[in-house]
Amino acid sequence: MDFSQYEGKVLLIVNTASKCGFTPQYDGLEALYQKYKDRGLVIIGFPCDQFAHQEPGTDAEIAEFCRINHGVTFPLMSKVNVNGKDAHPIFKYLKGETRGLLGSSIKWNFTKFLISRDGSRIKRYAPTATPESFEKDIAALL
């Protein structure tokens, strides 16, 4: 994936899963995307199956589930790892720039990273943080 296509945008990157207790957050993410996409917000979901096998499907099955059950229209990438030696480079970078409660590794699905337009500011949100709880942070960056 070439992230240069998102230059000048505010990015919200999320590791997602379809069979997780936090899966209903897809609704809140989509609501934020619809509200702010015309102002420059891009939400990118990265499905991940590293946590309790909560994202077992294929990329096509995941996309269909998200579209049918949560109306997701924001970009969903192919399934990735977010931890370990095979972690996707974007998550290696984001973890290096931020720390969670228990260090830099990602502890569960729906960890969120908000990145400013110029990439100079990155804020990390725990899986328990609902999309609505940090809407003010998104609006401030836009």
CSV table of N, CA and C in Angstrom, one decimal:
chain,number,residue,atom,x,y,z
A,1,MET,N,0.8,-1.2,0.0
A,1,MET,CA,0.0,0.0,0.0
A,1,MET,C,0.9,1.2,0.0
A,2,ASP,N,0.6,2.2,-0.9
A,2,ASP,CA,1.3,3.4,-1.0
A,2,ASP,C,0.6,4.5,-0.2
A,3,PHE,N,1.1,4.8,1.0
A,3,PHE,CA,0.5,5.8,1.8
A,3,PHE,C,0.6,7.2,1.3
A,4,SER,N,1.4,7.5,0.3
A,4,SER,CA,1.5,8.8,-0.3
A,4,SER,C,0.1,9.3,-0.9
A,5,GLN,N,-0.7,8.4,-1.2
A,5,GLN,CA,-2.1,8.8,-1.7
A,5,GLN,C,-2.9,9.5,-0.7
A,6,TYR,N,-2.5,9.3,0.6
A,6,TYR,CA,-3.2,10.0,1.7
A,6,TYR,C,-2.5,11.2,2.2
A,7,GLU,N,-1.5,11.7,1.5
A,7,GLU,CA,-0.8,12.9,1.9
A,7,GLU,C,-1.8,14.1,2.1
A,8,GLY,N,-1.7,14.8,3.2
A,8,GLY,CA,-2.5,15.9,3.5
A,8,GLY,C,-3.9,15.5,4.1
A,9,LYS,N,-4.1,14.2,4.4
A,9,LYS,CA,-5.3,13.8,5.0
A,9,LYS,C,-5.0,13.5,6.5
A,10,VAL,N,-6.1,13.5,7.2
A,10,VAL,CA,-6.0,13.0,8.6
A,10,VAL,C,-6.4,11.5,8.5
A,11,LEU,N,-5.5,10.7,9.1
A,11,LEU,CA,-5.7,9.2,9.0
A,11,LEU,C,-6.1,8.7,10.4
A,12,LEU,N,-7.1,7.7,10.4
A,12,LEU,CA,-7.4,6.9,11.5
A,12,LEU,C,-7.2,5.5,11.1
A,13,ILE,N,-6.1,4.9,11.7
A,13,ILE,CA,-5.8,3.5,11.3
A,13,ILE,C,-6.2,2.6,12.5
A,14,VAL,N,-6.9,1.5,12.1
A,14,VAL,CA,-7.5,0.6,13.2
A,14,VAL,C,-7.2,-0.8,12.8
A,15,ASN,N,-6.8,-1.6,13.8
A,15,ASN,CA,-6.7,-3.1,13.6
A,15,ASN,C,-8.1,-3.6,14.0
A,16,THR,N,-8.7,-4.3,13.1
A,16,THR,CA,-10.1,-4.7,13.2
A,16,THR,C,-10.3,-6.2,13.3
A,17,ALA,N,-11.5,-6.6,13.8
A,17,ALA,CA,-11.8,-8.0,13.8
A,17,ALA,C,-13.4,-8.2,13.8
A,18,SER,N,-13.9,-9.1,13.1
A,18,SER,CA,-15.3,-9.3,12.9
A,18,SER,C,-16.0,-10.1,14.0
A,19,LYS,N,-15.3,-10.8,14.8
A,19,LYS,CA,-15.9,-11.6,15.8
A,19,LYS,C,-15.4,-11.2,17.2
A,20,CYS,N,-15.3,-10.0,17.5
A,20,CYS,CA,-14.8,-9.4,18.7
A,20,CYS,C,-15.9,-8.6,19.4
A,21,GLY,N,-15.7,-8.5,20.7
A,21,GLY,CA,-16.7,-7.7,21.5
A,21,GLY,C,-16.7,-6.3,21.1
A,22,PHE,N,-15.6,-5.8,20.5
A,22,PHE,CA,-15.5,-4.4,20.0
A,22,PHE,C,-16.0,-4.2,18.6
A,23,THR,N,-16.4,-5.3,17.9
A,23,THR,CA,-16.8,-5.2,16.5
A,23,THR,C,-17.9,-4.2,16.3
A,24,PRO,N,-18.9,-3.9,17.2
A,24,PRO,CA,-19.8,-2.9,17.0
A,24,PRO,C,-19.2,-1.5,16.8
A,25,GLN,N,-17.9,-1.3,17.1
A,25,GLN,CA,-17.3,-0.1,16.8
A,25,GLN,C,-17.2,0.3,15.3
A,26,TYR,N,-17.4,-0.7,14.5
A,26,TYR,CA,-17.5,-0.5,13.0
A,26,TYR,C,-18.5,0.6,12.8
A,27,ASP,N,-19.6,0.5,13.5
A,27,ASP,CA,-20.7,1.5,13.3
A,27,ASP,C,-20.3,2.9,13.6
A,28,GLY,N,-19.6,3.1,14.7
A,28,GLY,CA,-19.1,4.4,15.0
A,28,GLY,C,-18.0,4.9,14.1
A,29,LEU,N,-17.1,4.0,13.7
A,29,LEU,CA,-16.1,4.4,12.7
A,29,LEU,C,-16.7,4.8,11.4
A,30,GLU,N,-17.7,4.1,10.9
A,30,GLU,CA,-18.4,4.5,9.7
A,30,GLU,C,-19.1,5.8,9.8
A,31,ALA,N,-19.7,6.0,11.0
A,31,ALA,CA,-20.4,7.3,11.2
A,31,ALA,C,-19.4,8.5,11.2
A,32,LEU,N,-18.2,8.3,11.8
A,32,LEU,CA,-17.2,9.4,11.7
A,32,LEU,C,-16.7,9.6,10.3
A,33,TYR,N,-16.5,8.5,9.6
A,33,TYR,CA,-16.1,8.5,8.2
A,33,TYR,C,-17.1,9.3,7.3
A,34,GLN,N,-18.3,9.0,7.5
A,34,GLN,CA,-19.4,9.7,6.7
A,34,GLN,C,-19.4,11.2,7.1
A,35,LYS,N,-19.2,11.5,8.3
A,35,LYS,CA,-19.3,12.9,8.8
A,35,LYS,C,-18.2,13.7,8.4
A,36,TYR,N,-16.9,13.1,8.3
A,36,TYR,CA,-15.7,13.9,8.1
A,36,TYR,C,-14.9,13.6,6.9
A,37,LYS,N,-15.3,12.6,6.1
A,37,LYS,CA,-14.5,12.3,4.9
A,37,LYS,C,-14.4,13.4,3.9
A,38,ASP,N,-15.4,14.3,3.8
A,38,ASP,CA,-15.3,15.4,2.8
A,38,ASP,C,-14.4,16.5,3.4
A,39,ARG,N,-14.0,16.4,4.6
A,39,ARG,CA,-13.1,17.4,5.2
A,39,ARG,C,-11.7,16.9,5.3
A,40,GLY,N,-11.5,15.6,4.9
A,40,GLY,CA,-10.1,15.1,4.8
A,40,GLY,C,-9.8,13.9,5.7
A,41,LEU,N,-10.8,13.3,6.4
A,41,LEU,CA,-10.6,12.2,7.2
A,41,LEU,C,-10.6,10.9,6.3
A,42,VAL,N,-9.6,10.1,6.5
A,42,VAL,CA,-9.6,8.7,5.9
A,42,VAL,C,-9.4,7.7,7.1
A,43,ILE,N,-10.4,6.8,7.1
A,43,ILE,CA,-10.3,5.7,8.1
A,43,ILE,C,-9.8,4.5,7.3
A,44,ILE,N,-8.8,3.7,7.8
A,44,ILE,CA,-8.4,2.5,7.1
A,44,ILE,C,-8.4,1.4,8.2
A,45,GLY,N,-9.2,0.4,7.8
A,45,GLY,CA,-9.2,-0.8,8.7
A,45,GLY,C,-8.3,-1.9,8.2
A,46,PHE,N,-7.5,-2.4,9.1
A,46,PHE,CA,-6.6,-3.5,8.9
A,46,PHE,C,-7.1,-4.7,9.7
A,47,PRO,N,-7.8,-5.6,9.0
A,47,PRO,CA,-8.2,-6.8,9.7
A,47,PRO,C,-7.0,-7.6,10.2
A,48,CYS,N,-7.2,-8.2,11.4
A,48,CYS,CA,-6.1,-8.9,12.1
A,48,CYS,C,-6.7,-10.1,12.8
A,49,ASP,N,-6.0,-11.2,12.7
A,49,ASP,CA,-6.5,-12.5,13.3
A,49,ASP,C,-5.5,-12.9,14.5
A,50,GLN,N,-4.7,-12.0,15.0
A,50,GLN,CA,-3.7,-12.4,16.0
A,50,GLN,C,-4.3,-12.5,17.4
A,51,PHE,N,-5.6,-12.1,17.6
A,51,PHE,CA,-6.1,-12.0,19.0
A,51,PHE,C,-7.3,-13.0,19.1
A,52,ALA,N,-7.1,-14.1,19.7
A,52,ALA,CA,-8.1,-15.1,19.9
A,52,ALA,C,-8.9,-15.6,18.7
A,53,HIS,N,-8.2,-15.5,17.5
A,53,HIS,CA,-8.8,-16.0,16.2
A,53,HIS,C,-10.1,-15.4,16.0
A,54,GLN,N,-10.2,-14.0,16.2
A,54,GLN,CA,-11.4,-13.3,16.0
A,54,GLN,C,-11.6,-12.7,14.6
A,55,GLU,N,-10.7,-13.0,13.7
A,55,GLU,CA,-10.9,-12.6,12.3
A,55,GLU,C,-10.5,-13.7,11.4
A,56,PRO,N,-11.3,-14.8,11.4
A,56,PRO,CA,-10.9,-16.0,10.7
A,56,PRO,C,-11.1,-16.0,9.2
A,57,GLY,N,-11.9,-15.1,8.7
A,57,GLY,CA,-12.4,-15.1,7.3
A,57,GLY,C,-11.3,-14.7,6.3
A,58,THR,N,-11.7,-14.8,5.0
A,58,THR,CA,-10.8,-14.3,3.9
A,58,THR,C,-11.1,-12.8,3.8
A,59,ASP,N,-10.2,-12.2,3.1
A,59,ASP,CA,-10.4,-10.7,2.8
A,59,ASP,C,-11.8,-10.4,2.3
A,60,ALA,N,-12.2,-11.2,1.3
A,60,ALA,CA,-13.6,-11.0,0.7
A,60,ALA,C,-14.7,-11.2,1.7
A,61,GLU,N,-14.6,-12.3,2.5
A,61,GLU,CA,-15.6,-12.5,3.6
A,61,GLU,C,-15.6,-11.4,4.6
A,62,ILE,N,-14.5,-10.9,5.0
A,62,ILE,CA,-14.4,-9.8,5.9
A,62,ILE,C,-15.1,-8.5,5.4
A,63,ALA,N,-14.7,-8.2,4.1
A,63,ALA,CA,-15.3,-7.0,3.5
A,63,ALA,C,-16.8,-7.1,3.4
A,64,GLU,N,-17.3,-8.3,3.0
A,64,GLU,CA,-18.7,-8.5,2.9
A,64,GLU,C,-19.4,-8.4,4.2
A,65,PHE,N,-18.9,-9.0,5.3
A,65,PHE,CA,-19.4,-8.9,6.6
A,65,PHE,C,-19.5,-7.4,7.0
A,66,CYS,N,-18.5,-6.7,6.8
A,66,CYS,CA,-18.4,-5.3,7.3
A,66,CYS,C,-19.5,-4.4,6.5
A,67,ARG,N,-19.6,-4.7,5.2
A,67,ARG,CA,-20.5,-3.9,4.4
A,67,ARG,C,-22.0,-4.3,4.8
A,68,ILE,N,-22.3,-5.6,4.9
A,68,ILE,CA,-23.6,-6.0,5.1
A,68,ILE,C,-24.1,-5.6,6.6
A,69,ASN,N,-23.2,-5.9,7.5
A,69,ASN,CA,-23.6,-5.8,8.9
A,69,ASN,C,-23.4,-4.4,9.5
A,70,HIS,N,-22.5,-3.6,9.0
A,70,HIS,CA,-22.1,-2.3,9.5
A,70,HIS,C,-22.1,-1.2,8.5
A,71,GLY,N,-22.4,-1.5,7.3
A,71,GLY,CA,-22.4,-0.4,6.3
A,71,GLY,C,-21.1,0.2,6.0
A,72,VAL,N,-20.0,-0.5,6.2
A,72,VAL,CA,-18.7,0.0,6.1
A,72,VAL,C,-18.4,0.4,4.6
A,73,THR,N,-18.0,1.6,4.4
A,73,THR,CA,-17.5,2.1,3.1
A,73,THR,C,-16.1,2.6,3.1
A,74,PHE,N,-15.5,2.8,4.3
A,74,PHE,CA,-14.1,3.2,4.4
A,74,PHE,C,-13.2,2.0,4.0
A,75,PRO,N,-12.0,2.3,3.5
A,75,PRO,CA,-11.1,1.3,3.0
A,75,PRO,C,-10.8,0.2,4.1
A,76,LEU,N,-10.8,-1.0,3.6
A,76,LEU,CA,-10.4,-2.2,4.4
A,76,LEU,C,-9.2,-2.8,3.6
A,77,MET,N,-8.1,-3.0,4.3
A,77,MET,CA,-7.0,-3.7,3.7
A,77,MET,C,-7.1,-5.2,3.8
A,78,SER,N,-6.1,-5.8,3.3
A,78,SER,CA,-6.0,-7.3,3.5
A,78,SER,C,-5.6,-7.6,4.9
A,79,LYS,N,-5.9,-8.8,5.4
A,79,LYS,CA,-5.6,-9.2,6.7
A,79,LYS,C,-4.1,-9.1,7.0
A,80,VAL,N,-3.7,-8.6,8.1
A,80,VAL,CA,-2.3,-8.4,8.5
A,80,VAL,C,-2.0,-8.8,9.9
A,81,ASN,N,-0.8,-8.9,10.2
A,81,ASN,CA,-0.3,-9.1,11.6
A,81,ASN,C,0.1,-7.7,12.1
A,82,VAL,N,-0.2,-7.4,13.4
A,82,VAL,CA,0.1,-6.1,13.9
A,82,VAL,C,1.3,-6.2,15.0
A,83,ASN,N,1.6,-7.4,15.4
A,83,ASN,CA,2.7,-7.7,16.3
A,83,ASN,C,3.6,-8.8,15.7
A,84,GLY,N,4.8,-8.9,16.3
A,84,GLY,CA,5.7,-9.9,15.9
A,84,GLY,C,6.6,-9.5,14.7
A,85,LYS,N,7.4,-10.5,14.3
A,85,LYS,CA,8.3,-10.2,13.2
A,85,LYS,C,7.6,-10.0,11.9
A,86,ASP,N,6.4,-10.5,11.7
A,86,ASP,CA,5.7,-10.4,10.5
A,86,ASP,C,4.7,-9.2,10.5
A,87,ALA,N,4.8,-8.3,11.5
A,87,ALA,CA,3.9,-7.2,11.6
A,87,ALA,C,4.0,-6.3,10.4
A,88,HIS,N,2.8,-5.8,9.9
A,88,HIS,CA,2.8,-4.9,8.8
A,88,HIS,C,3.7,-3.7,9.1
A,89,PRO,N,4.4,-3.1,8.2
A,89,PRO,CA,5.3,-2.0,8.4
A,89,PRO,C,4.6,-0.8,9.1
A,90,ILE,N,3.3,-0.5,8.7
A,90,ILE,CA,2.7,0.6,9.3
A,90,ILE,C,2.5,0.5,10.8
A,91,PHE,N,2.2,-0.8,11.2
A,91,PHE,CA,2.0,-1.0,12.6
A,91,PHE,C,3.4,-1.0,13.4
A,92,LYS,N,4.4,-1.5,12.7
A,92,LYS,CA,5.8,-1.3,13.3
A,92,LYS,C,6.1,0.1,13.6
A,93,TYR,N,5.8,1.0,12.6
A,93,TYR,CA,6.0,2.4,12.7
A,93,TYR,C,5.2,3.0,13.8
A,94,LEU,N,3.9,2.8,13.7
A,94,LEU,CA,3.0,3.4,14.7
A,94,LEU,C,3.3,3.0,16.1
A,95,LYS,N,3.6,1.7,16.3
A,95,LYS,CA,4.0,1.2,17.7
A,95,LYS,C,5.2,1.9,18.2
A,96,GLY,N,6.2,2.2,17.2
A,96,GLY,CA,7.4,2.8,17.6
A,96,GLY,C,7.2,4.3,18.0
A,97,GLU,N,6.2,4.9,17.5
A,97,GLU,CA,5.9,6.3,17.7
A,97,GLU,C,5.0,6.5,18.9
A,98,THR,N,4.3,5.5,19.4
A,98,THR,CA,3.4,5.6,20.5
A,98,THR,C,3.5,4.5,21.4
A,99,ARG,N,3.0,4.6,22.6
A,99,ARG,CA,3.0,3.5,23.6
A,99,ARG,C,1.6,3.4,24.2
A,100,GLY,N,1.2,2.2,24.3
A,100,GLY,CA,-0.1,1.9,25.0
A,100,GLY,C,0.2,1.7,26.5
A,101,LEU,N,-0.8,1.4,27.2
A,101,LEU,CA,-0.8,1.2,28.7
A,101,LEU,C,0.3,0.2,29.1
A,102,LEU,N,0.5,-0.8,28.3
A,102,LEU,CA,1.4,-1.9,28.7
A,102,LEU,C,2.6,-1.9,27.7
A,103,GLY,N,3.0,-0.8,27.1
A,103,GLY,CA,4.2,-0.8,26.3
A,103,GLY,C,3.7,-0.5,24.8
A,104,SER,N,4.7,-0.8,23.9
A,104,SER,CA,4.4,-0.5,22.5
A,104,SER,C,3.6,-1.5,21.7
A,105,SER,N,3.6,-2.8,22.2
A,105,SER,CA,2.8,-3.8,21.4
A,105,SER,C,1.3,-3.5,21.5
A,106,ILE,N,0.6,-4.0,20.5
A,106,ILE,CA,-0.8,-3.9,20.4
A,106,ILE,C,-1.4,-5.1,21.2
A,107,LYS,N,-2.3,-4.7,22.1
A,107,LYS,CA,-2.8,-5.8,23.1
A,107,LYS,C,-4.1,-6.4,22.6
A,108,TRP,N,-4.9,-5.7,21.7
A,108,TRP,CA,-6.1,-6.3,21.3
A,108,TRP,C,-6.6,-5.7,20.0
A,109,ASN,N,-7.7,-6.2,19.5
A,109,ASN,CA,-8.4,-5.6,18.3
A,109,ASN,C,-8.9,-4.2,18.6
A,110,PHE,N,-9.0,-3.5,17.6
A,110,PHE,CA,-9.6,-2.1,17.6
A,110,PHE,C,-8.7,-1.1,18.4
A,111,THR,N,-7.4,-1.3,18.4
A,111,THR,CA,-6.5,-0.3,18.8
A,111,THR,C,-6.5,0.7,17.6
A,112,LYS,N,-6.5,2.0,18.0
A,112,LYS,CA,-6.7,3.1,16.9
A,112,LYS,C,-5.5,4.0,17.0
A,113,PHE,N,-5.1,4.5,15.8
A,113,PHE,CA,-4.1,5.5,15.7
A,113,PHE,C,-4.6,6.7,14.8
A,114,LEU,N,-4.6,7.9,15.4
A,114,LEU,CA,-5.0,9.1,14.7
A,114,LEU,C,-3.7,9.8,14.3
A,115,ILE,N,-3.6,10.1,13.0
A,115,ILE,CA,-2.4,10.8,12.5
A,115,ILE,C,-2.8,12.1,11.8
A,116,SER,N,-2.1,13.1,12.2
A,116,SER,CA,-2.3,14.5,11.7
A,116,SER,C,-2.0,14.5,10.2
A,117,ARG,N,-2.5,15.6,9.6
A,117,ARG,CA,-2.3,15.8,8.1
A,117,ARG,C,-0.9,15.7,7.7
A,118,ASP,N,0.0,16.3,8.5
A,118,ASP,CA,1.4,16.3,8.1
A,118,ASP,C,2.2,15.1,8.7
A,119,GLY,N,1.5,14.2,9.4
A,119,GLY,CA,2.2,13.1,10.0
A,119,GLY,C,3.0,13.4,11.3
A,120,SER,N,3.0,14.6,11.7
A,120,SER,CA,3.9,14.9,12.9
A,120,SER,C,3.3,14.6,14.2
A,121,ARG,N,1.9,14.4,14.2
A,121,ARG,CA,1.3,14.0,15.5
A,121,ARG,C,0.5,12.7,15.3
A,122,ILE,N,0.8,11.8,16.3
A,122,ILE,CA,0.1,10.5,16.3
A,122,ILE,C,-0.4,10.3,17.7
A,123,LYS,N,-1.7,10.0,17.7
A,123,LYS,CA,-2.3,9.7,19.0
A,123,LYS,C,-2.9,8.3,19.0
A,124,ARG,N,-2.7,7.5,20.0
A,124,ARG,CA,-3.1,6.1,20.1
A,124,ARG,C,-4.3,6.0,21.1
A,125,TYR,N,-5.3,5.2,20.7
A,125,TYR,CA,-6.5,5.0,21.5
A,125,TYR,C,-6.6,3.5,21.8
A,126,ALA,N,-7.0,3.2,23.0
A,126,ALA,CA,-7.2,1.8,23.4
A,126,ALA,C,-8.4,1.2,22.7
A,127,PRO,N,-8.4,-0.2,22.7
A,127,PRO,CA,-9.6,-0.8,22.1
A,127,PRO,C,-10.9,-0.4,22.7
A,128,THR,N,-10.9,-0.1,24.0
A,128,THR,CA,-12.1,0.3,24.7
A,128,THR,C,-12.6,1.7,24.4
A,129,ALA,N,-11.7,2.5,23.8
A,129,ALA,CA,-12.1,3.9,23.4
A,129,ALA,C,-13.1,3.8,22.2
A,130,THR,N,-14.3,4.2,22.4
A,130,THR,CA,-15.2,4.2,21.3
A,130,THR,C,-14.9,5.3,20.3
A,131,PRO,N,-15.2,5.2,19.0
A,131,PRO,CA,-14.9,6.2,18.1
A,131,PRO,C,-15.5,7.6,18.5
A,132,GLU,N,-16.7,7.6,19.1
A,132,GLU,CA,-17.3,8.8,19.5
A,132,GLU,C,-16.5,9.5,20.6
A,133,SER,N,-15.8,8.8,21.4
A,133,SER,CA,-15.1,9.3,22.5
A,133,SER,C,-13.9,10.2,22.1
A,134,PHE,N,-13.4,10.1,20.9
A,134,PHE,CA,-12.3,11.0,20.5
A,134,PHE,C,-12.6,11.7,19.2
A,135,GLU,N,-13.9,11.9,19.0
A,135,GLU,CA,-14.4,12.7,17.8
A,135,GLU,C,-13.8,14.1,17.9
A,136,LYS,N,-13.7,14.7,19.1
A,136,LYS,CA,-13.2,16.1,19.2
A,136,LYS,C,-11.8,16.2,18.7
A,137,ASP,N,-11.0,15.1,19.0
A,137,ASP,CA,-9.6,15.1,18.5
A,137,ASP,C,-9.5,15.1,17.0
A,138,ILE,N,-10.4,14.3,16.4
A,138,ILE,CA,-10.5,14.3,14.9
A,138,ILE,C,-10.8,15.7,14.4
A,139,ALA,N,-11.9,16.2,14.9
A,139,ALA,CA,-12.4,17.5,14.4
A,139,ALA,C,-11.2,18.6,14.6
A,140,ALA,N,-10.5,18.5,15.7
A,140,ALA,CA,-9.4,19.5,15.9
A,140,ALA,C,-8.3,19.4,14.8
A,141,LEU,N,-8.0,18.2,14.4
A,141,LEU,CA,-7.0,18.0,13.3
A,141,LEU,C,-7.5,18.4,11.9
A,142,LEU,N,-8.8,18.3,11.7
A,142,LEU,CA,-9.4,18.7,10.4
A,142,LEU,C,-9.4,20.2,10.3
